[in-house]
Amino acid sequence: MMKIIDGKETSLLVCEQVRLRAGALAKKGVEPCLAVIIVGDDPASRVYVNNKKKKCALVGIRSLEYALEEKTSQSELIGLIERLNKDESVDGILCQLPLPGHIDEKAVIEAIDPQKDVDCFCNVNIGKLWTGDAVFLPCTPAGIMKLLENYHIDASGKSCVIVGRSNIVGKPLAALMLKANATVTVCHSKTKNLAEICRSADILVSAVGKPRFITGDMVKENSVVIDVGINRLENGKLCGDVDFDSVSNKASYITPVPGGCGPMTIAVLMENTIKACEERHK
């Protein structure tokens, strides 16, 4: 019988642990702090930033918002990041992506102090991830691993197929799956025989941003299907990369959209911010 992997429920468990850790820091006179930067007025980015601020308030993390105009220059943005790097009251820095076209995202990400890079995007932290020495884990991939753990799904020895090779999800998730002793295949737009490869997966993860891209005929019986995609249809409704109706008839476990991976991304961000604070106040 197919089971829904509930990201909302699992995220509450993670956030409760974060709240307890924040409370322990507060008893020592330490207040964890996350600085969030948003450039421009992209509606989706505004929703994400507001959700992160709300979650900070719930778990005992102070949040600072820096809302910059669309025309803000790259040098101005990096100047702000450099000031936040030096600010001893700030534990984590997050710059909401995407940025306006005139700003080099890579340069901005690399400007963030690795010890405050709670998104785990910079080269130093990604390098540590691949060598097994990570302090922070990338939010969405780590959230996926926590979902599997909470539902007692062991990746060891399993075939894991990841559809999508982005720096935010696909590549770092491959590193975490390898650490969990899965056999990993990463697929992308140039992959041949994609459906056949997907059917070999014990754990199938889709992160391509294409509505209902993964269909029932691409999925093995009793596999675990993780849908990272969040796509808005013409009617305004949200759907994932996975055609839920056809795939849920074959999967043993499946994440819904919304309510699957999304809540876990923010929960791990909170966890990373607490960890950054704890590391800085050892």
PDB file of C-alpha atoms in Angstrom:
ATOM      1  CA  MET A   1       0.000   0.000   0.000  1.00  0.00           C
ATOM      2  CA  MET A   2       1.372   3.401  -1.024  1.00  0.00           C
ATOM      3  CA  LYS A   3       2.301   5.806   1.787  1.00  0.00           C
ATOM      4  CA  ILE A   4       2.572   9.582   1.610  1.00  0.00           C
ATOM      5  CA  ILE A   5       5.855  11.026   2.892  1.00  0.00           C
ATOM      6  CA  ASP A   6       4.623  14.009   4.890  1.00  0.00           C
ATOM      7  CA  GLY A   7       7.165  16.834   4.756  1.00  0.00           C
ATOM      8  CA  LYS A   8       5.106  19.113   6.981  1.00  0.00           C
ATOM      9  CA  GLU A   9       5.027  16.566   9.789  1.00  0.00           C
ATOM     10  CA  THR A  10       8.738  15.748   9.514  1.00  0.00           C
ATOM     11  CA  SER A  11       9.707  19.427   9.345  1.00  0.00           C
ATOM     12  CA  LEU A  12       7.896  20.044  12.639  1.00  0.00           C
ATOM     13  CA  LEU A  13      10.063  17.384  14.287  1.00  0.00           C
ATOM     14  CA  VAL A  14      13.244  19.039  12.960  1.00  0.00           C
ATOM     15  CA  CYS A  15      12.085  22.516  13.955  1.00  0.00           C
ATOM     16  CA  GLU A  16      11.176  21.375  17.467  1.00  0.00           C
ATOM     17  CA  GLN A  17      14.759  20.203  17.953  1.00  0.00           C
ATOM     18  CA  VAL A  18      15.977  23.554  16.612  1.00  0.00           C
ATOM     19  CA  ARG A  19      13.696  25.377  19.068  1.00  0.00           C
ATOM     20  CA  LEU A  20      15.138  23.393  21.972  1.00  0.00           C
ATOM     21  CA  ARG A  21      18.698  24.150  20.846  1.00  0.00           C
ATOM     22  CA  ALA A  22      17.835  27.850  20.506  1.00  0.00           C
ATOM     23  CA  GLY A  23      16.426  27.749  24.023  1.00  0.00           C
ATOM     24  CA  ALA A  24      19.655  26.246  25.340  1.00  0.00           C
ATOM     25  CA  LEU A  25      21.645  29.023  23.655  1.00  0.00           C
ATOM     26  CA  ALA A  26      19.299  31.653  25.075  1.00  0.00           C
ATOM     27  CA  LYS A  27      20.057  30.426  28.600  1.00  0.00           C
ATOM     28  CA  LYS A  28      23.703  31.266  27.879  1.00  0.00           C
ATOM     29  CA  GLY A  29      22.733  34.743  26.677  1.00  0.00           C
ATOM     30  CA  VAL A  30      23.207  33.857  22.991  1.00  0.00           C
ATOM     31  CA  GLU A  31      20.577  34.743  20.374  1.00  0.00           C
ATOM     32  CA  PRO A  32      20.932  32.967  16.996  1.00  0.00           C
ATOM     33  CA  CYS A  33      20.530  35.357  14.077  1.00  0.00           C
ATOM     34  CA  LEU A  34      19.871  34.855  10.353  1.00  0.00           C
ATOM     35  CA  ALA A  35      20.324  37.742   7.900  1.00  0.00           C
ATOM     36  CA  VAL A  36      18.196  37.418   4.757  1.00  0.00           C
ATOM     37  CA  ILE A  37      18.884  39.519   1.668  1.00  0.00           C
ATOM     38  CA  ILE A  38      16.354  39.949  -1.134  1.00  0.00           C
ATOM     39  CA  VAL A  39      17.060  41.985  -4.254  1.00  0.00           C
ATOM     40  CA  GLY A  40      14.117  43.228  -6.322  1.00  0.00           C
ATOM     41  CA  ASP A  41      10.433  42.404  -6.019  1.00  0.00           C
ATOM     42  CA  ASP A  42      10.073  38.909  -7.480  1.00  0.00           C
ATOM     43  CA  PRO A  43       6.785  37.590  -6.013  1.00  0.00           C
ATOM     44  CA  ALA A  44       8.018  34.023  -5.517  1.00  0.00           C
ATOM     45  CA  SER A  45      11.169  35.232  -3.761  1.00  0.00           C
ATOM     46  CA  ARG A  46       9.078  37.422  -1.479  1.00  0.00           C
ATOM     47  CA  VAL A  47       6.939  34.425  -0.490  1.00  0.00           C
ATOM     48  CA  TYR A  48      10.042  32.344   0.251  1.00  0.00           C
ATOM     49  CA  VAL A  49      11.632  35.096   2.331  1.00  0.00           C
ATOM     50  CA  ASN A  50       8.437  35.673   4.320  1.00  0.00           C
ATOM     51  CA  ASN A  51       8.150  31.945   5.038  1.00  0.00           C
ATOM     52  CA  LYS A  52      11.739  31.825   6.277  1.00  0.00           C
ATOM     53  CA  LYS A  53      11.173  34.819   8.560  1.00  0.00           C
ATOM     54  CA  LYS A  54       8.015  33.240  10.017  1.00  0.00           C
ATOM     55  CA  LYS A  55       9.839  29.996  10.710  1.00  0.00           C
ATOM     56  CA  CYS A  56      12.697  31.877  12.400  1.00  0.00           C
ATOM     57  CA  ALA A  57      10.209  33.494  14.752  1.00  0.00           C
ATOM     58  CA  LEU A  58       8.689  30.111  15.620  1.00  0.00           C
ATOM     59  CA  VAL A  59      11.981  28.413  16.499  1.00  0.00           C
ATOM     60  CA  GLY A  60      13.665  31.263  18.374  1.00  0.00           C
ATOM     61  CA  ILE A  61      15.989  32.647  15.710  1.00  0.00           C
ATOM     62  CA  ARG A  62      16.206  36.412  15.207  1.00  0.00           C
ATOM     63  CA  SER A  63      15.847  37.330  11.544  1.00  0.00           C
ATOM     64  CA  LEU A  64      17.121  40.442   9.813  1.00  0.00           C
ATOM     65  CA  GLU A  65      15.777  41.370   6.385  1.00  0.00           C
ATOM     66  CA  TYR A  66      17.681  43.482   3.879  1.00  0.00           C
ATOM     67  CA  ALA A  67      15.312  44.321   1.010  1.00  0.00           C
ATOM     68  CA  LEU A  68      17.315  45.937  -1.792  1.00  0.00           C
ATOM     69  CA  GLU A  69      16.065  47.603  -4.943  1.00  0.00           C
ATOM     70  CA  GLU A  70      16.207  45.799  -8.288  1.00  0.00           C
ATOM     71  CA  LYS A  71      18.806  48.300  -9.524  1.00  0.00           C
ATOM     72  CA  THR A  72      21.188  47.564  -6.637  1.00  0.00           C
ATOM     73  CA  SER A  73      24.687  47.060  -8.038  1.00  0.00           C
ATOM     74  CA  GLN A  74      26.764  43.942  -7.504  1.00  0.00           C
ATOM     75  CA  SER A  75      29.378  45.928  -5.579  1.00  0.00           C
ATOM     76  CA  GLU A  76      26.697  47.320  -3.249  1.00  0.00           C
ATOM     77  CA  LEU A  77      25.325  43.859  -2.592  1.00  0.00           C
ATOM     78  CA  ILE A  78      28.747  42.366  -1.920  1.00  0.00           C
ATOM     79  CA  GLY A  79      29.550  45.340   0.307  1.00  0.00           C
ATOM     80  CA  LEU A  80      26.499  44.504   2.439  1.00  0.00           C
ATOM     81  CA  ILE A  81      27.562  40.855   2.625  1.00  0.00           C
ATOM     82  CA  GLU A  82      31.049  41.846   3.726  1.00  0.00           C
ATOM     83  CA  ARG A  83      29.567  43.971   6.536  1.00  0.00           C
ATOM     84  CA  LEU A  84      27.389  41.059   7.640  1.00  0.00           C
ATOM     85  CA  ASN A  85      30.415  38.738   7.526  1.00  0.00           C
ATOM     86  CA  LYS A  86      32.087  40.989  10.112  1.00  0.00           C
ATOM     87  CA  ASP A  87      28.974  41.425  12.260  1.00  0.00           C
ATOM     88  CA  GLU A  88      29.474  39.198  15.322  1.00  0.00           C
ATOM     89  CA  SER A  89      25.738  39.208  16.048  1.00  0.00           C
ATOM     90  CA  VAL A  90      24.941  37.509  12.716  1.00  0.00           C
ATOM     91  CA  ASP A  91      25.341  33.719  12.500  1.00  0.00           C
ATOM     92  CA  GLY A  92      23.948  32.974   9.056  1.00  0.00           C
ATOM     93  CA  ILE A  93      23.639  34.891   5.785  1.00  0.00           C
ATOM     94  CA  LEU A  94      21.185  33.974   3.052  1.00  0.00           C
ATOM     95  CA  CYS A  95      20.895  35.780  -0.270  1.00  0.00           C
ATOM     96  CA  GLN A  96      17.609  34.824  -1.921  1.00  0.00           C
ATOM     97  CA  LEU A  97      18.016  33.539  -5.475  1.00  0.00           C
ATOM     98  CA  PRO A  98      17.506  34.253  -8.295  1.00  0.00           C
ATOM     99  CA  LEU A  99      19.215  37.637  -8.438  1.00  0.00           C
ATOM    100  CA  PRO A 100      18.646  40.284 -11.140  1.00  0.00           C
ATOM    101  CA  GLY A 101      20.458  39.567 -14.398  1.00  0.00           C
ATOM    102  CA  HIS A 102      23.141  42.230 -13.944  1.00  0.00           C
ATOM    103  CA  ILE A 103      24.459  40.518 -10.788  1.00  0.00           C
ATOM    104  CA  ASP A 104      26.815  37.522 -10.895  1.00  0.00           C
ATOM    105  CA  GLU A 105      25.262  34.959  -8.549  1.00  0.00           C
ATOM    106  CA  LYS A 106      28.503  32.999  -8.200  1.00  0.00           C
ATOM    107  CA  ALA A 107      30.407  36.104  -7.091  1.00  0.00           C
ATOM    108  CA  VAL A 108      27.730  36.877  -4.516  1.00  0.00           C
ATOM    109  CA  ILE A 109      27.673  33.332  -3.143  1.00  0.00           C
ATOM    110  CA  GLU A 110      31.455  33.231  -2.852  1.00  0.00           C
ATOM    111  CA  ALA A 111      31.422  36.569  -0.972  1.00  0.00           C
ATOM    112  CA  ILE A 112      29.584  34.943   1.957  1.00  0.00           C
ATOM    113  CA  ASP A 113      31.830  33.725   4.783  1.00  0.00           C
ATOM    114  CA  PRO A 114      31.750  29.888   4.598  1.00  0.00           C
ATOM    115  CA  GLN A 115      31.086  29.827   8.357  1.00  0.00           C
ATOM    116  CA  LYS A 116      27.901  31.834   7.735  1.00  0.00           C
ATOM    117  CA  ASP A 117      26.903  30.131   4.466  1.00  0.00           C
ATOM    118  CA  VAL A 118      23.843  28.366   5.889  1.00  0.00           C
ATOM    119  CA  ASP A 119      22.555  27.562   2.384  1.00  0.00           C
ATOM    120  CA  CYS A 120      25.767  25.550   1.798  1.00  0.00           C
ATOM    121  CA  PHE A 121      26.253  27.013  -1.676  1.00  0.00           C
ATOM    122  CA  CYS A 122      29.854  28.265  -1.629  1.00  0.00           C
ATOM    123  CA  ASN A 123      32.741  26.261  -3.093  1.00  0.00           C
ATOM    124  CA  VAL A 124      34.378  25.688   0.295  1.00  0.00           C
ATOM    125  CA  ASN A 125      31.274  24.099   1.799  1.00  0.00           C
ATOM    126  CA  ILE A 126      30.442  22.099  -1.333  1.00  0.00           C
ATOM    127  CA  GLY A 127      34.018  20.782  -1.328  1.00  0.00           C
ATOM    128  CA  LYS A 128      33.664  19.744   2.308  1.00  0.00           C
ATOM    129  CA  LEU A 129      30.390  18.024   1.444  1.00  0.00           C
ATOM    130  CA  TRP A 130      32.090  15.818  -1.157  1.00  0.00           C
ATOM    131  CA  THR A 131      34.997  14.956   1.144  1.00  0.00           C
ATOM    132  CA  GLY A 132      32.686  14.102   4.036  1.00  0.00           C
ATOM    133  CA  ASP A 133      33.808  17.030   6.217  1.00  0.00           C
ATOM    134  CA  ALA A 134      30.726  19.249   5.877  1.00  0.00           C
ATOM    135  CA  VAL A 135      29.678  21.525   8.718  1.00  0.00           C
ATOM    136  CA  PHE A 136      26.480  22.539   6.940  1.00  0.00           C
ATOM    137  CA  LEU A 137      24.431  20.407   4.577  1.00  0.00           C
ATOM    138  CA  PRO A 138      22.598  21.864   1.549  1.00  0.00           C
ATOM    139  CA  CYS A 139      19.016  22.458   2.622  1.00  0.00           C
ATOM    140  CA  THR A 140      16.878  20.606   0.087  1.00  0.00           C
ATOM    141  CA  PRO A 141      19.135  17.535  -0.297  1.00  0.00           C
ATOM    142  CA  ALA A 142      19.569  17.238   3.472  1.00  0.00           C
ATOM    143  CA  GLY A 143      15.823  17.622   3.855  1.00  0.00           C
ATOM    144  CA  ILE A 144      15.295  14.694   1.500  1.00  0.00           C
ATOM    145  CA  MET A 145      17.661  12.515   3.519  1.00  0.00           C
ATOM    146  CA  LYS A 146      15.802  13.431   6.719  1.00  0.00           C
ATOM    147  CA  LEU A 147      12.511  12.438   5.106  1.00  0.00           C
ATOM    148  CA  LEU A 148      13.932   9.015   4.233  1.00  0.00           C
ATOM    149  CA  GLU A 149      15.327   8.629   7.738  1.00  0.00           C
ATOM    150  CA  ASN A 150      12.035   9.596   9.384  1.00  0.00           C
ATOM    151  CA  TYR A 151      10.187   6.993   7.325  1.00  0.00           C
ATOM    152  CA  HIS A 152      12.850   4.339   7.995  1.00  0.00           C
ATOM    153  CA  ILE A 153      13.819   4.108   4.328  1.00  0.00           C
ATOM    154  CA  ASP A 154      17.403   2.863   4.166  1.00  0.00           C
ATOM    155  CA  ALA A 155      19.315   3.994   1.066  1.00  0.00           C
ATOM    156  CA  SER A 156      22.228   1.620   1.677  1.00  0.00           C
ATOM    157  CA  GLY A 157      22.704  -0.758  -1.227  1.00  0.00           C
ATOM    158  CA  LYS A 158      19.749   0.754  -3.099  1.00  0.00           C
ATOM    159  CA  SER A 159      19.774   2.102  -6.635  1.00  0.00           C
ATOM    160  CA  CYS A 160      19.114   5.853  -6.494  1.00  0.00           C
ATOM    161  CA  VAL A 161      18.335   7.747  -9.705  1.00  0.00           C
ATOM    162  CA  ILE A 162      18.389  11.548  -9.535  1.00  0.00           C
ATOM    163  CA  VAL A 163      16.835  13.389 -12.472  1.00  0.00           C
ATOM    164  CA  GLY A 164      18.452  16.838 -12.562  1.00  0.00           C
ATOM    165  CA  ARG A 165      22.061  17.916 -12.006  1.00  0.00           C
ATOM    166  CA  SER A 166      21.694  21.400 -10.501  1.00  0.00           C
ATOM    167  CA  ASN A 167      24.204  22.717  -7.981  1.00  0.00           C
ATOM    168  CA  ILE A 168      21.362  23.253  -5.507  1.00  0.00           C
ATOM    169  CA  VAL A 169      19.737  19.795  -5.550  1.00  0.00           C
ATOM    170  CA  GLY A 170      21.012  17.162  -7.987  1.00  0.00           C
ATOM    171  CA  LYS A 171      24.762  17.279  -7.430  1.00  0.00           C
ATOM    172  CA  PRO A 172      24.789  17.699  -3.625  1.00  0.00           C
ATOM    173  CA  LEU A 173      22.070  15.064  -3.224  1.00  0.00           C
ATOM    174  CA  ALA A 174      24.298  12.645  -5.143  1.00  0.00           C
ATOM    175  CA  ALA A 175      27.026  13.264  -2.561  1.00  0.00           C
ATOM    176  CA  LEU A 176      24.656  12.607   0.348  1.00  0.00           C
ATOM    177  CA  MET A 177      23.268   9.472  -1.278  1.00  0.00           C
ATOM    178  CA  LEU A 178      26.785   8.160  -1.851  1.00  0.00           C
ATOM    179  CA  LYS A 179      27.580   8.814   1.798  1.00  0.00           C
ATOM    180  CA  ALA A 180      24.473   6.788   2.646  1.00  0.00           C
ATOM    181  CA  ASN A 181      25.927   3.917   0.564  1.00  0.00           C
ATOM    182  CA  ALA A 182      23.427   4.126  -2.289  1.00  0.00           C
ATOM    183  CA  THR A 183      24.462   3.403  -5.877  1.00  0.00           C
ATOM    184  CA  VAL A 184      23.791   6.716  -7.596  1.00  0.00           C
ATOM    185  CA  THR A 185      22.926   7.635 -11.176  1.00  0.00           C
ATOM    186  CA  VAL A 186      22.458  11.301 -12.088  1.00  0.00           C
ATOM    187  CA  CYS A 187      20.385  11.966 -15.218  1.00  0.00           C
ATOM    188  CA  HIS A 188      20.044  15.196 -17.200  1.00  0.00           C
ATOM    189  CA  SER A 189      18.852  16.645 -20.500  1.00  0.00           C
ATOM    190  CA  LYS A 190      21.440  14.673 -22.495  1.00  0.00           C
ATOM    191  CA  THR A 191      20.698  11.314 -20.854  1.00  0.00           C
ATOM    192  CA  LYS A 192      19.658   8.590 -23.266  1.00  0.00           C
ATOM    193  CA  ASN A 193      17.000   6.011 -22.356  1.00  0.00           C
ATOM    194  CA  LEU A 194      15.838   8.114 -19.400  1.00  0.00           C
ATOM    195  CA  ALA A 195      12.659   6.122 -18.801  1.00  0.00           C
ATOM    196  CA  GLU A 196      14.592   2.854 -18.711  1.00  0.00           C
ATOM    197  CA  ILE A 197      17.086   4.254 -16.190  1.00  0.00           C
ATOM    198  CA  CYS A 198      14.289   5.621 -14.013  1.00  0.00           C
ATOM    199  CA  ARG A 199      12.634   2.201 -13.975  1.00  0.00           C
ATOM    200  CA  SER A 200      15.812   0.763 -12.440  1.00  0.00           C
ATOM    201  CA  ALA A 201      15.540   3.020  -9.388  1.00  0.00           C
ATOM    202  CA  ASP A 202      14.684   1.844  -5.901  1.00  0.00           C
ATOM    203  CA  ILE A 203      14.700   5.548  -4.967  1.00  0.00           C
ATOM    204  CA  LEU A 204      13.774   8.010  -7.720  1.00  0.00           C
ATOM    205  CA  VAL A 205      14.259  11.755  -7.196  1.00  0.00           C
ATOM    206  CA  SER A 206      13.071  14.330  -9.718  1.00  0.00           C
ATOM    207  CA  ALA A 207      14.339  17.918  -9.624  1.00  0.00           C
ATOM    208  CA  VAL A 208      13.939  19.249 -13.159  1.00  0.00           C
ATOM    209  CA  GLY A 209      11.166  21.834 -12.863  1.00  0.00           C
ATOM    210  CA  LYS A 210       8.910  20.278 -15.503  1.00  0.00           C
ATOM    211  CA  PRO A 211       5.267  19.688 -14.553  1.00  0.00           C
ATOM    212  CA  ARG A 212       4.322  15.990 -14.322  1.00  0.00           C
ATOM    213  CA  PHE A 213       7.475  14.990 -16.184  1.00  0.00           C
ATOM    214  CA  ILE A 214       7.815  11.634 -14.397  1.00  0.00           C
ATOM    215  CA  THR A 215       4.930   9.334 -15.340  1.00  0.00           C
ATOM    216  CA  GLY A 216       3.798   5.954 -14.077  1.00  0.00           C
ATOM    217  CA  ASP A 217       5.471   4.037 -16.909  1.00  0.00           C
ATOM    218  CA  MET A 218       8.856   5.451 -15.786  1.00  0.00           C
ATOM    219  CA  VAL A 219       8.624   4.078 -12.258  1.00  0.00           C
ATOM    220  CA  LYS A 220       9.438   0.650 -10.837  1.00  0.00           C
ATOM    221  CA  GLU A 221       6.868  -1.145  -8.692  1.00  0.00           C
ATOM    222  CA  ASN A 222       7.275  -0.394  -4.966  1.00  0.00           C
ATOM    223  CA  SER A 223       9.930   2.262  -5.499  1.00  0.00           C
ATOM    224  CA  VAL A 224      10.314   5.402  -3.381  1.00  0.00           C
ATOM    225  CA  VAL A 225       9.585   8.583  -5.344  1.00  0.00           C
ATOM    226  CA  ILE A 226      10.765  11.993  -4.159  1.00  0.00           C
ATOM    227  CA  ASP A 227       9.349  14.992  -6.030  1.00  0.00           C
ATOM    228  CA  VAL A 228      11.423  18.159  -5.605  1.00  0.00           C
ATOM    229  CA  GLY A 229       9.701  20.153  -8.344  1.00  0.00           C
ATOM    230  CA  ILE A 230       7.329  23.021  -7.620  1.00  0.00           C
ATOM    231  CA  ASN A 231       5.569  24.183 -10.775  1.00  0.00           C
ATOM    232  CA  ARG A 232       2.620  26.544 -11.153  1.00  0.00           C
ATOM    233  CA  LEU A 233       0.049  25.565 -13.753  1.00  0.00           C
ATOM    234  CA  GLU A 234      -2.001  27.965 -15.870  1.00  0.00           C
ATOM    235  CA  ASN A 235      -4.916  27.591 -13.470  1.00  0.00           C
ATOM    236  CA  GLY A 236      -2.701  28.799 -10.619  1.00  0.00           C
ATOM    237  CA  LYS A 237      -2.432  25.426  -8.907  1.00  0.00           C
ATOM    238  CA  LEU A 238       0.890  23.919  -7.852  1.00  0.00           C
ATOM    239  CA  CYS A 239       2.151  20.565  -9.062  1.00  0.00           C
ATOM    240  CA  GLY A 240       5.426  18.706  -8.971  1.00  0.00           C
ATOM    241  CA  ASP A 241       7.678  17.053 -11.531  1.00  0.00           C
ATOM    242  CA  VAL A 242       5.862  13.789 -10.869  1.00  0.00           C
ATOM    243  CA  ASP A 243       2.462  12.849 -12.264  1.00  0.00           C
ATOM    244  CA  PHE A 244       1.119  11.960  -8.844  1.00  0.00           C
ATOM    245  CA  ASP A 245      -1.963  10.033  -9.984  1.00  0.00           C
ATOM    246  CA  SER A 246      -0.171   7.553 -12.242  1.00  0.00           C
ATOM    247  CA  VAL A 247       2.990   7.218 -10.147  1.00  0.00           C
ATOM    248  CA  SER A 248       1.223   6.758  -6.806  1.00  0.00           C
ATOM    249  CA  ASN A 249      -0.329   3.568  -8.175  1.00  0.00           C
ATOM    250  CA  LYS A 250       3.147   1.994  -8.369  1.00  0.00           C
ATOM    251  CA  ALA A 251       5.244   3.666  -5.674  1.00  0.00           C
ATOM    252  CA  SER A 252       5.552   2.380  -2.123  1.00  0.00           C
ATOM    253  CA  TYR A 253       6.292   5.894  -0.841  1.00  0.00           C
ATOM    254  CA  ILE A 254       5.824   9.269  -2.522  1.00  0.00           C
ATOM    255  CA  THR A 255       6.149  12.933  -1.554  1.00  0.00           C
ATOM    256  CA  PRO A 256       3.252  15.268  -2.359  1.00  0.00           C
ATOM    257  CA  VAL A 257       3.508  18.759  -3.864  1.00  0.00           C
ATOM    258  CA  PRO A 258       2.994  20.930  -1.955  1.00  0.00           C
ATOM    259  CA  GLY A 259       3.797  19.534   1.486  1.00  0.00           C
ATOM    260  CA  GLY A 260       6.702  17.244   0.648  1.00  0.00           C
ATOM    261  CA  CYS A 261      10.238  18.557   0.190  1.00  0.00           C
ATOM    262  CA  GLY A 262       9.390  22.262   0.502  1.00  0.00           C
ATOM    263  CA  PRO A 263       8.861  22.377   4.278  1.00  0.00           C
ATOM    264  CA  MET A 264      12.037  20.366   4.807  1.00  0.00           C
ATOM    265  CA  THR A 265      14.167  22.909   2.957  1.00  0.00           C
ATOM    266  CA  ILE A 266      13.252  25.643   5.434  1.00  0.00           C
ATOM    267  CA  ALA A 267      13.579  23.273   8.405  1.00  0.00           C
ATOM    268  CA  VAL A 268      17.183  22.408   7.453  1.00  0.00           C
ATOM    269  CA  LEU A 269      17.934  26.112   6.956  1.00  0.00           C
ATOM    270  CA  MET A 270      16.863  26.656  10.570  1.00  0.00           C
ATOM    271  CA  GLU A 271      19.025  23.722  11.664  1.00  0.00           C
ATOM    272  CA  ASN A 272      22.037  25.086   9.785  1.00  0.00           C
ATOM    273  CA  THR A 273      21.576  28.520  11.380  1.00  0.00           C
ATOM    274  CA  ILE A 274      21.511  27.015  14.870  1.00  0.00           C
ATOM    275  CA  LYS A 275      24.581  24.951  14.050  1.00  0.00           C
ATOM    276  CA  ALA A 276      26.410  28.057  12.796  1.00  0.00           C
ATOM    277  CA  CYS A 277      25.610  29.800  16.056  1.00  0.00           C
ATOM    278  CA  GLU A 278      26.723  26.843  18.147  1.00  0.00           C
ATOM    279  CA  GLU A 279      29.978  26.555  16.174  1.00  0.00           C
ATOM    280  CA  ARG A 280      30.751  30.252  16.628  1.00  0.00           C
ATOM    281  CA  HIS A 281      30.107  30.148  20.375  1.00  0.00           C
ATOM    282  CA  LYS A 282      31.980  26.978  21.267  1.00  0.00           C
TER     283      LYS A 282
END
